[in-house]
Structures are given as structure tokens and as C-alpha cells.
Amino acid sequence: MSQPSTAKLTPFHDPRVSLRSAHLNGRTYGYIYQPRHTNVPNRGTIILIHGFPDLAFGWRYQIPFLASLGLDVIAPDCMGYGRTDSPAHGLHDFTYRRIADDVAALCAQLNLHTVLLGGHDWGGAITYRIALYHPGLIRALFVVCTPYTPPQPVYVPLAQLVATRVPNFGYQLAFASGAVETHCNTPRAIRQFLANMYGARTPAGQSAFTANKGPDLAKQATITAPPPAVLITPAELDFYVQEYSRNGLRGPLNWYRTQELNY
């Protein structure tokens, strides 16, 4: 019997995967599941945790490949994203501790005693905290683009860090300010924001984003061209717009408002 393709997942519907949901600590999560290929050794389960501006679908290249190696693959939409709940009030649902406990609850619900774990961006930060809070659950882990930052004894506000040490994190202040979700509150504006984040240019060929300042919302509003297809195809961007439009940008951007709760 032929094995499923290892080509990247296609948006909207890919027959190799199922879209599942789980009720975890009072909140509902949506996740992608692909079972391991048959006739290969069973290597257990891997959970993949995405970052911003992404979705579980951001692992579209890795999910089929990892399944071909004998792994059952689970990729949740994180809190605030896609098919997962996006609580309208408060920030505690978006903290490292909450998300780490939710992943542990998912493992318990699925009777998974140990798992492999992978994270990118914010998902990397969560991966580290899962290993700290639930060390017996983790067989091994990997993280892409997120250096390890241990819990700190003293809280330092992000604005102070940007002013004194990491000016290139100024975009995080912009994301936390509330301006982005206020201006980008329609599918068209969400499309322009996502296109901007994935490298689309204005009609004048300019970028509408800098690390020090974040998105230039006036320039962003002129974007009509798609981002580079090597990063995200037009169909994939359509899918992202659909998923981000479910609950808007506030939930995903709440992750930039939890520093004091997380330190």
C-alpha cells in the first residue's frame, strides 16, 4: 500500500490530516492531527507549537514529513488563534503557565505519557516552560528562533528593555499598544497586516514594517500585492485571513501583553 505524500499540507482541506478539538481547563482548542505512516516504526507523538503571526498550519511542511518518520503529529492553534478560544477579557489565559498546563492536559486526555515537543517563536517560549513545569512529560524538544530565557526574579518592563538594551524589540510595544487590532478589524485590513508581516511591499516598493517601530499602519493600508510566495502562497494567505478573522487580532496580540504575568 502506498504511503501518504510528504509534500506540505494544503490549506482549507487536506485529506492526510484531521481537524480535531479538545476541551482543556475550561477552554476549547482546535488542533491538526496526522497519524504516523504505516509500515514504519512507531516513534511516539510529537506536539508542534506555533508562534506569531502563524497558526498550527504554519507547520505545513513539517507535519507530513514527521508522520513519515513514524510520529503521530499534533499541532494546536494556540490561545487566541484560529479554531482555539480567544477569551475577550483578561490575560491569564495567554500566559506561559496556562498554555503549558493546557498542553499537559491535552496529553493526559490523549493518554500520552511522554511526547516530543517542538516550538517556534512564542511556541518556543512555551516549549521551554512545558519542560520546566512538566519535565516528566518531555522525551526531547527542539526550538526554532527562540533563545532560552529562564524565569526572572525581577520584572523589567518591556519599554525599559527597548529603551536600554533591545531597541529592535520596539515592534512588540506596537503590537501590545492596541493600535494594530483597532486599525486592522476587517478581513481586508487583516489581510494587509498579514501580508505586511510576510514581506509584502507597498506600491512604491517600500516595507511597511521595522523591528524598532513595528508596522507603519498608513503604509500598510496601501498594500495590495501579495507577499513572496516562497513564504506564503496566495491560497495560504487566504486561509490565514479566514482563520485570523474568526476572532480578530486581539487574541494573538495578547501574547505581547503578558510579560509581567510571565516573568
PDB file of C-alpha atoms in Angstrom:
ATOM      1  CA  MET A   1       0.000   0.000   0.000  1.00  0.00           C
ATOM      2  CA  SER A   2       1.384   3.403  -0.936  1.00  0.00           C
ATOM      3  CA  GLN A   3       2.217   5.842   1.833  1.00  0.00           C
ATOM      4  CA  PRO A   4       0.794   9.378   2.048  1.00  0.00           C
ATOM      5  CA  SER A   5       2.783  12.110   0.377  1.00  0.00           C
ATOM      6  CA  THR A   6       5.294  14.101   2.408  1.00  0.00           C
ATOM      7  CA  ALA A   7       4.519  17.277   0.433  1.00  0.00           C
ATOM      8  CA  LYS A   8       3.436  20.249   2.515  1.00  0.00           C
ATOM      9  CA  LEU A   9      -0.175  20.406   3.678  1.00  0.00           C
ATOM     10  CA  THR A  10      -2.664  22.250   1.513  1.00  0.00           C
ATOM     11  CA  PRO A  11      -4.938  24.879   3.076  1.00  0.00           C
ATOM     12  CA  PHE A  12      -8.654  24.523   3.814  1.00  0.00           C
ATOM     13  CA  HIS A  13      -8.768  20.740   3.404  1.00  0.00           C
ATOM     14  CA  ASP A  14      -6.003  18.168   3.240  1.00  0.00           C
ATOM     15  CA  PRO A  15      -7.162  14.530   3.423  1.00  0.00           C
ATOM     16  CA  ARG A  16      -3.991  13.431   5.200  1.00  0.00           C
ATOM     17  CA  VAL A  17      -4.936  15.266   8.390  1.00  0.00           C
ATOM     18  CA  SER A  18      -7.974  15.673  10.598  1.00  0.00           C
ATOM     19  CA  LEU A  19      -9.064  18.829  12.397  1.00  0.00           C
ATOM     20  CA  ARG A  20      -9.822  17.938  15.993  1.00  0.00           C
ATOM     21  CA  SER A  21     -10.755  19.784  19.152  1.00  0.00           C
ATOM     22  CA  ALA A  22     -10.209  19.327  22.872  1.00  0.00           C
ATOM     23  CA  HIS A  23     -11.694  20.983  25.954  1.00  0.00           C
ATOM     24  CA  LEU A  24      -8.743  21.826  28.214  1.00  0.00           C
ATOM     25  CA  ASN A  25      -9.025  23.535  31.592  1.00  0.00           C
ATOM     26  CA  GLY A  26     -12.247  25.229  30.560  1.00  0.00           C
ATOM     27  CA  ARG A  27     -11.164  26.355  27.088  1.00  0.00           C
ATOM     28  CA  THR A  28     -11.570  24.722  23.675  1.00  0.00           C
ATOM     29  CA  TYR A  29      -8.534  24.164  21.475  1.00  0.00           C
ATOM     30  CA  GLY A  30      -8.502  23.235  17.802  1.00  0.00           C
ATOM     31  CA  TYR A  31      -5.607  21.146  16.547  1.00  0.00           C
ATOM     32  CA  ILE A  32      -4.307  19.392  13.448  1.00  0.00           C
ATOM     33  CA  TYR A  33      -3.650  15.677  13.747  1.00  0.00           C
ATOM     34  CA  GLN A  34      -1.793  13.450  11.303  1.00  0.00           C
ATOM     35  CA  PRO A  35      -1.191   9.814  12.238  1.00  0.00           C
ATOM     36  CA  ARG A  36       2.148   8.200  11.572  1.00  0.00           C
ATOM     37  CA  HIS A  37       2.636   6.321   8.333  1.00  0.00           C
ATOM     38  CA  THR A  38       2.021   2.595   8.424  1.00  0.00           C
ATOM     39  CA  ASN A  39       4.872   0.114   7.997  1.00  0.00           C
ATOM     40  CA  VAL A  40       7.357   2.370   9.792  1.00  0.00           C
ATOM     41  CA  PRO A  41       8.476   2.057  13.426  1.00  0.00           C
ATOM     42  CA  ASN A  42       6.226   3.753  15.969  1.00  0.00           C
ATOM     43  CA  ARG A  43       8.300   6.604  17.354  1.00  0.00           C
ATOM     44  CA  GLY A  44       5.602   8.118  19.531  1.00  0.00           C
ATOM     45  CA  THR A  45       3.939  11.525  19.352  1.00  0.00           C
ATOM     46  CA  ILE A  46       5.273  14.992  18.646  1.00  0.00           C
ATOM     47  CA  ILE A  47       3.461  18.226  19.523  1.00  0.00           C
ATOM     48  CA  LEU A  48       4.298  21.330  17.492  1.00  0.00           C
ATOM     49  CA  ILE A  49       3.560  24.792  18.918  1.00  0.00           C
ATOM     50  CA  HIS A  50       3.460  27.783  16.585  1.00  0.00           C
ATOM     51  CA  GLY A  51       4.278  31.449  17.084  1.00  0.00           C
ATOM     52  CA  PHE A  52       3.203  34.781  15.608  1.00  0.00           C
ATOM     53  CA  PRO A  53       1.894  35.595  13.027  1.00  0.00           C
ATOM     54  CA  ASP A  54       1.151  31.953  12.456  1.00  0.00           C
ATOM     55  CA  LEU A  55      -1.220  29.060  13.051  1.00  0.00           C
ATOM     56  CA  ALA A  56      -0.972  25.319  13.542  1.00  0.00           C
ATOM     57  CA  PHE A  57      -0.917  25.279   9.731  1.00  0.00           C
ATOM     58  CA  GLY A  58       2.444  27.044   9.932  1.00  0.00           C
ATOM     59  CA  TRP A  59       3.918  23.566  10.409  1.00  0.00           C
ATOM     60  CA  ARG A  60       2.559  22.529   6.991  1.00  0.00           C
ATOM     61  CA  TYR A  61       5.975  21.405   5.725  1.00  0.00           C
ATOM     62  CA  GLN A  62       6.983  19.536   8.870  1.00  0.00           C
ATOM     63  CA  ILE A  63       3.761  17.677   9.739  1.00  0.00           C
ATOM     64  CA  PRO A  64       3.734  15.244   6.757  1.00  0.00           C
ATOM     65  CA  PHE A  65       7.487  14.663   6.966  1.00  0.00           C
ATOM     66  CA  LEU A  66       7.419  13.868  10.675  1.00  0.00           C
ATOM     67  CA  ALA A  67       4.496  11.491  10.123  1.00  0.00           C
ATOM     68  CA  SER A  68       6.604   9.678   7.524  1.00  0.00           C
ATOM     69  CA  LEU A  69       9.233   9.063  10.217  1.00  0.00           C
ATOM     70  CA  GLY A  70       6.768   7.187  12.410  1.00  0.00           C
ATOM     71  CA  LEU A  71       5.448  10.010  14.577  1.00  0.00           C
ATOM     72  CA  ASP A  72       1.855  10.885  15.336  1.00  0.00           C
ATOM     73  CA  VAL A  73       1.784  14.665  14.893  1.00  0.00           C
ATOM     74  CA  ILE A  74      -0.331  17.151  16.847  1.00  0.00           C
ATOM     75  CA  ALA A  75      -0.254  20.879  16.096  1.00  0.00           C
ATOM     76  CA  PRO A  76      -2.651  23.073  18.096  1.00  0.00           C
ATOM     77  CA  ASP A  77      -3.831  26.552  17.267  1.00  0.00           C
ATOM     78  CA  CYS A  78      -2.560  28.486  20.282  1.00  0.00           C
ATOM     79  CA  MET A  79      -4.809  30.506  22.570  1.00  0.00           C
ATOM     80  CA  GLY A  80      -6.421  33.346  20.617  1.00  0.00           C
ATOM     81  CA  TYR A  81      -5.705  31.867  17.187  1.00  0.00           C
ATOM     82  CA  GLY A  82      -7.818  30.105  14.588  1.00  0.00           C
ATOM     83  CA  ARG A  83     -10.143  27.424  15.943  1.00  0.00           C
ATOM     84  CA  THR A  84      -8.991  27.839  19.547  1.00  0.00           C
ATOM     85  CA  ASP A  85     -10.853  30.045  22.012  1.00  0.00           C
ATOM     86  CA  SER A  86      -9.943  33.723  22.218  1.00  0.00           C
ATOM     87  CA  PRO A  87     -11.117  34.962  25.632  1.00  0.00           C
ATOM     88  CA  ALA A  88     -12.307  38.547  25.419  1.00  0.00           C
ATOM     89  CA  HIS A  89     -11.310  39.672  28.904  1.00  0.00           C
ATOM     90  CA  GLY A  90      -8.114  39.355  30.900  1.00  0.00           C
ATOM     91  CA  LEU A  91      -4.698  37.987  30.031  1.00  0.00           C
ATOM     92  CA  HIS A  92      -4.214  34.979  32.301  1.00  0.00           C
ATOM     93  CA  ASP A  93      -5.446  32.592  29.583  1.00  0.00           C
ATOM     94  CA  PHE A  94      -2.489  33.724  27.454  1.00  0.00           C
ATOM     95  CA  THR A  95       0.307  33.120  29.971  1.00  0.00           C
ATOM     96  CA  TYR A  96       3.126  30.604  29.709  1.00  0.00           C
ATOM     97  CA  ARG A  97       1.839  28.713  32.753  1.00  0.00           C
ATOM     98  CA  ARG A  98      -1.691  28.460  31.383  1.00  0.00           C
ATOM     99  CA  ILE A  99      -0.606  27.258  27.938  1.00  0.00           C
ATOM    100  CA  ALA A 100       1.913  24.793  29.387  1.00  0.00           C
ATOM    101  CA  ASP A 101      -0.786  23.345  31.635  1.00  0.00           C
ATOM    102  CA  ASP A 102      -3.172  23.124  28.673  1.00  0.00           C
ATOM    103  CA  VAL A 103      -0.642  21.119  26.654  1.00  0.00           C
ATOM    104  CA  ALA A 104      -0.138  18.805  29.629  1.00  0.00           C
ATOM    105  CA  ALA A 105      -3.920  18.434  29.906  1.00  0.00           C
ATOM    106  CA  LEU A 106      -4.134  17.534  26.211  1.00  0.00           C
ATOM    107  CA  CYS A 107      -1.514  14.840  26.715  1.00  0.00           C
ATOM    108  CA  ALA A 108      -3.435  13.439  29.678  1.00  0.00           C
ATOM    109  CA  GLN A 109      -6.671  13.470  27.689  1.00  0.00           C
ATOM    110  CA  LEU A 110      -4.997  11.541  24.847  1.00  0.00           C
ATOM    111  CA  ASN A 111      -3.238   9.155  27.259  1.00  0.00           C
ATOM    112  CA  LEU A 112       0.195  10.337  26.153  1.00  0.00           C
ATOM    113  CA  HIS A 113       2.708   9.753  28.940  1.00  0.00           C
ATOM    114  CA  THR A 114       5.701  11.258  27.124  1.00  0.00           C
ATOM    115  CA  VAL A 115       5.990  13.301  23.928  1.00  0.00           C
ATOM    116  CA  LEU A 116       8.466  15.041  21.715  1.00  0.00           C
ATOM    117  CA  LEU A 117       7.938  18.787  21.614  1.00  0.00           C
ATOM    118  CA  GLY A 118       8.794  21.457  19.058  1.00  0.00           C
ATOM    119  CA  GLY A 119       8.228  25.198  19.154  1.00  0.00           C
ATOM    120  CA  HIS A 120       8.752  28.270  17.008  1.00  0.00           C
ATOM    121  CA  ASP A 121       8.759  31.902  18.197  1.00  0.00           C
ATOM    122  CA  TRP A 122       6.213  32.186  21.058  1.00  0.00           C
ATOM    123  CA  GLY A 123       5.812  28.439  20.707  1.00  0.00           C
ATOM    124  CA  GLY A 124       9.484  28.126  21.596  1.00  0.00           C
ATOM    125  CA  ALA A 125       8.940  30.059  24.820  1.00  0.00           C
ATOM    126  CA  ILE A 126       6.041  27.742  25.640  1.00  0.00           C
ATOM    127  CA  THR A 127       8.154  24.684  24.844  1.00  0.00           C
ATOM    128  CA  TYR A 128      10.769  25.725  27.382  1.00  0.00           C
ATOM    129  CA  ARG A 129       8.146  26.341  30.078  1.00  0.00           C
ATOM    130  CA  ILE A 130       6.465  22.989  29.450  1.00  0.00           C
ATOM    131  CA  ALA A 131       9.855  21.379  30.042  1.00  0.00           C
ATOM    132  CA  LEU A 132      10.220  23.375  33.283  1.00  0.00           C
ATOM    133  CA  TYR A 133       6.701  22.847  34.606  1.00  0.00           C
ATOM    134  CA  HIS A 134       6.100  19.283  33.345  1.00  0.00           C
ATOM    135  CA  PRO A 135       9.586  17.757  32.929  1.00  0.00           C
ATOM    136  CA  GLY A 136       8.389  14.167  33.131  1.00  0.00           C
ATOM    137  CA  LEU A 137       6.255  14.673  30.037  1.00  0.00           C
ATOM    138  CA  ILE A 138       9.089  15.539  27.650  1.00  0.00           C
ATOM    139  CA  ARG A 139      11.286  12.984  25.887  1.00  0.00           C
ATOM    140  CA  ALA A 140      13.108  15.603  23.842  1.00  0.00           C
ATOM    141  CA  LEU A 141      12.483  19.061  22.443  1.00  0.00           C
ATOM    142  CA  PHE A 142      13.590  21.474  19.760  1.00  0.00           C
ATOM    143  CA  VAL A 143      13.040  25.196  19.380  1.00  0.00           C
ATOM    144  CA  VAL A 144      13.372  27.440  16.328  1.00  0.00           C
ATOM    145  CA  CYS A 145      14.394  31.117  16.700  1.00  0.00           C
ATOM    146  CA  THR A 146      13.624  31.479  20.426  1.00  0.00           C
ATOM    147  CA  PRO A 147      16.571  31.589  22.852  1.00  0.00           C
ATOM    148  CA  TYR A 148      16.014  30.157  26.294  1.00  0.00           C
ATOM    149  CA  THR A 149      15.018  32.773  28.870  1.00  0.00           C
ATOM    150  CA  PRO A 150      14.641  31.381  32.392  1.00  0.00           C
ATOM    151  CA  PRO A 151      12.085  32.754  34.839  1.00  0.00           C
ATOM    152  CA  GLN A 152      13.397  36.023  36.270  1.00  0.00           C
ATOM    153  CA  PRO A 153      13.433  37.166  39.923  1.00  0.00           C
ATOM    154  CA  VAL A 154      12.645  40.786  38.984  1.00  0.00           C
ATOM    155  CA  TYR A 155      10.208  42.127  36.399  1.00  0.00           C
ATOM    156  CA  VAL A 156      11.684  44.598  33.914  1.00  0.00           C
ATOM    157  CA  PRO A 157       9.047  46.367  31.775  1.00  0.00           C
ATOM    158  CA  LEU A 158       9.359  45.860  28.038  1.00  0.00           C
ATOM    159  CA  ALA A 159       9.505  49.620  27.466  1.00  0.00           C
ATOM    160  CA  GLN A 160      12.592  49.793  29.697  1.00  0.00           C
ATOM    161  CA  LEU A 161      14.253  46.902  27.859  1.00  0.00           C
ATOM    162  CA  VAL A 162      13.553  48.533  24.497  1.00  0.00           C
ATOM    163  CA  ALA A 163      14.922  51.871  25.698  1.00  0.00           C
ATOM    164  CA  THR A 164      18.110  50.431  27.203  1.00  0.00           C
ATOM    165  CA  ARG A 165      19.012  47.065  25.692  1.00  0.00           C
ATOM    166  CA  VAL A 166      16.904  45.778  22.788  1.00  0.00           C
ATOM    167  CA  PRO A 167      15.610  48.632  20.595  1.00  0.00           C
ATOM    168  CA  ASN A 168      14.826  46.059  17.911  1.00  0.00           C
ATOM    169  CA  PHE A 169      12.012  44.800  20.167  1.00  0.00           C
ATOM    170  CA  GLY A 170      10.161  48.071  19.674  1.00  0.00           C
ATOM    171  CA  TYR A 171       7.717  46.280  17.385  1.00  0.00           C
ATOM    172  CA  GLN A 172       6.499  44.364  20.442  1.00  0.00           C
ATOM    173  CA  LEU A 173       5.468  47.643  22.075  1.00  0.00           C
ATOM    174  CA  ALA A 174       3.495  48.454  18.928  1.00  0.00           C
ATOM    175  CA  PHE A 175       1.817  45.051  18.974  1.00  0.00           C
ATOM    176  CA  ALA A 176       0.907  45.467  22.651  1.00  0.00           C
ATOM    177  CA  SER A 177      -0.417  49.016  22.267  1.00  0.00           C
ATOM    178  CA  GLY A 178      -3.849  48.110  20.909  1.00  0.00           C
ATOM    179  CA  ALA A 179      -3.404  50.200  17.777  1.00  0.00           C
ATOM    180  CA  VAL A 180      -2.968  47.249  15.435  1.00  0.00           C
ATOM    181  CA  GLU A 181      -6.227  45.450  16.268  1.00  0.00           C
ATOM    182  CA  THR A 182      -8.066  48.776  16.355  1.00  0.00           C
ATOM    183  CA  HIS A 183      -6.979  49.635  12.804  1.00  0.00           C
ATOM    184  CA  CYS A 184      -6.979  46.091  11.410  1.00  0.00           C
ATOM    185  CA  ASN A 185     -10.504  44.973  12.255  1.00  0.00           C
ATOM    186  CA  THR A 186     -11.841  43.849   8.861  1.00  0.00           C
ATOM    187  CA  PRO A 187     -10.810  40.901   6.681  1.00  0.00           C
ATOM    188  CA  ARG A 188      -9.233  43.322   4.192  1.00  0.00           C
ATOM    189  CA  ALA A 189      -7.201  45.089   6.866  1.00  0.00           C
ATOM    190  CA  ILE A 190      -6.210  41.769   8.453  1.00  0.00           C
ATOM    191  CA  ARG A 191      -5.056  40.614   5.015  1.00  0.00           C
ATOM    192  CA  GLN A 192      -2.916  43.744   4.649  1.00  0.00           C
ATOM    193  CA  PHE A 193      -1.440  43.246   8.111  1.00  0.00           C
ATOM    194  CA  LEU A 194      -0.569  39.598   7.458  1.00  0.00           C
ATOM    195  CA  ALA A 195       0.810  40.421   4.016  1.00  0.00           C
ATOM    196  CA  ASN A 196       2.950  43.103   5.652  1.00  0.00           C
ATOM    197  CA  MET A 197       4.257  40.641   8.253  1.00  0.00           C
ATOM    198  CA  TYR A 198       5.178  38.205   5.488  1.00  0.00           C
ATOM    199  CA  GLY A 199       7.129  40.748   3.455  1.00  0.00           C
ATOM    200  CA  ALA A 200       4.676  42.350   1.025  1.00  0.00           C
ATOM    201  CA  ARG A 201       5.655  45.800  -0.263  1.00  0.00           C
ATOM    202  CA  THR A 202       3.710  48.984  -0.840  1.00  0.00           C
ATOM    203  CA  PRO A 203       3.020  50.164  -4.420  1.00  0.00           C
ATOM    204  CA  ALA A 204       6.144  52.319  -4.029  1.00  0.00           C
ATOM    205  CA  GLY A 205       8.191  49.214  -3.243  1.00  0.00           C
ATOM    206  CA  GLN A 206       8.629  50.101   0.429  1.00  0.00           C
ATOM    207  CA  SER A 207       8.410  47.938   3.509  1.00  0.00           C
ATOM    208  CA  ALA A 208       5.689  48.914   5.973  1.00  0.00           C
ATOM    209  CA  PHE A 209       7.430  47.342   8.961  1.00  0.00           C
ATOM    210  CA  THR A 210      10.583  47.909  11.002  1.00  0.00           C
ATOM    211  CA  ALA A 211      11.759  45.965  14.024  1.00  0.00           C
ATOM    212  CA  ASN A 212      12.277  49.168  16.014  1.00  0.00           C
ATOM    213  CA  LYS A 213       8.833  50.657  15.351  1.00  0.00           C
ATOM    214  CA  GLY A 214       6.585  47.840  14.171  1.00  0.00           C
ATOM    215  CA  PRO A 215       4.029  48.236  11.375  1.00  0.00           C
ATOM    216  CA  ASP A 216       3.522  51.590   9.691  1.00  0.00           C
ATOM    217  CA  LEU A 217      -0.258  51.381   9.558  1.00  0.00           C
ATOM    218  CA  ALA A 218      -0.630  54.170   6.997  1.00  0.00           C
ATOM    219  CA  LYS A 219       1.776  52.498   4.575  1.00  0.00           C
ATOM    220  CA  GLN A 220       0.298  49.098   5.353  1.00  0.00           C
ATOM    221  CA  ALA A 221      -3.136  50.328   4.253  1.00  0.00           C
ATOM    222  CA  THR A 222      -1.755  50.818   0.727  1.00  0.00           C
ATOM    223  CA  ILE A 223      -0.555  47.222   0.330  1.00  0.00           C
ATOM    224  CA  THR A 224      -2.324  45.323  -2.435  1.00  0.00           C
ATOM    225  CA  ALA A 225       0.424  42.976  -3.666  1.00  0.00           C
ATOM    226  CA  PRO A 226       0.819  39.531  -2.094  1.00  0.00           C
ATOM    227  CA  PRO A 227       3.870  38.625  -0.009  1.00  0.00           C
ATOM    228  CA  PRO A 228       6.602  36.428  -1.526  1.00  0.00           C
ATOM    229  CA  ALA A 229       5.095  33.056  -2.415  1.00  0.00           C
ATOM    230  CA  VAL A 230       8.178  31.316  -1.042  1.00  0.00           C
ATOM    231  CA  LEU A 231       6.921  32.384   2.408  1.00  0.00           C
ATOM    232  CA  ILE A 232       3.172  32.076   1.930  1.00  0.00           C
ATOM    233  CA  THR A 233       1.188  31.383  -1.246  1.00  0.00           C
ATOM    234  CA  PRO A 234      -1.971  33.316  -2.164  1.00  0.00           C
ATOM    235  CA  ALA A 235      -4.150  30.345  -1.175  1.00  0.00           C
ATOM    236  CA  GLU A 236      -2.322  30.002   2.137  1.00  0.00           C
ATOM    237  CA  LEU A 237      -2.748  33.717   2.795  1.00  0.00           C
ATOM    238  CA  ASP A 238      -6.480  33.338   2.096  1.00  0.00           C
ATOM    239  CA  PHE A 239      -6.571  30.616   4.742  1.00  0.00           C
ATOM    240  CA  TYR A 240      -4.703  32.738   7.262  1.00  0.00           C
ATOM    241  CA  VAL A 241      -7.075  35.647   6.676  1.00  0.00           C
ATOM    242  CA  GLN A 242     -10.044  33.333   7.233  1.00  0.00           C
ATOM    243  CA  GLU A 243      -8.608  31.966  10.466  1.00  0.00           C
ATOM    244  CA  TYR A 244      -7.433  35.319  11.860  1.00  0.00           C
ATOM    245  CA  SER A 245     -10.810  36.844  11.009  1.00  0.00           C
ATOM    246  CA  ARG A 246     -12.634  34.388  13.279  1.00  0.00           C
ATOM    247  CA  ASN A 247     -11.801  36.403  16.402  1.00  0.00           C
ATOM    248  CA  GLY A 248      -9.621  39.256  15.163  1.00  0.00           C
ATOM    249  CA  LEU A 249      -6.076  40.200  16.092  1.00  0.00           C
ATOM    250  CA  ARG A 250      -6.596  40.993  19.763  1.00  0.00           C
ATOM    251  CA  GLY A 251      -6.085  37.399  20.924  1.00  0.00           C
ATOM    252  CA  PRO A 252      -2.851  36.765  19.024  1.00  0.00           C
ATOM    253  CA  LEU A 253      -1.507  40.161  20.094  1.00  0.00           C
ATOM    254  CA  ASN A 254      -2.355  39.476  23.743  1.00  0.00           C
ATOM    255  CA  TRP A 255       0.780  37.343  23.815  1.00  0.00           C
ATOM    256  CA  TYR A 256       2.715  40.629  23.697  1.00  0.00           C
ATOM    257  CA  ARG A 257       0.877  41.905  26.796  1.00  0.00           C
ATOM    258  CA  THR A 258       1.751  39.164  29.272  1.00  0.00           C
ATOM    259  CA  GLN A 259       5.369  39.985  30.173  1.00  0.00           C
ATOM    260  CA  GLU A 260       4.553  40.920  33.759  1.00  0.00           C
ATOM    261  CA  LEU A 261       2.465  37.781  34.220  1.00  0.00           C
ATOM    262  CA  ASN A 262       5.154  35.559  32.677  1.00  0.00           C
ATOM    263  CA  TYR A 263       8.477  36.727  34.123  1.00  0.00           C
TER     264      TYR A 263
END
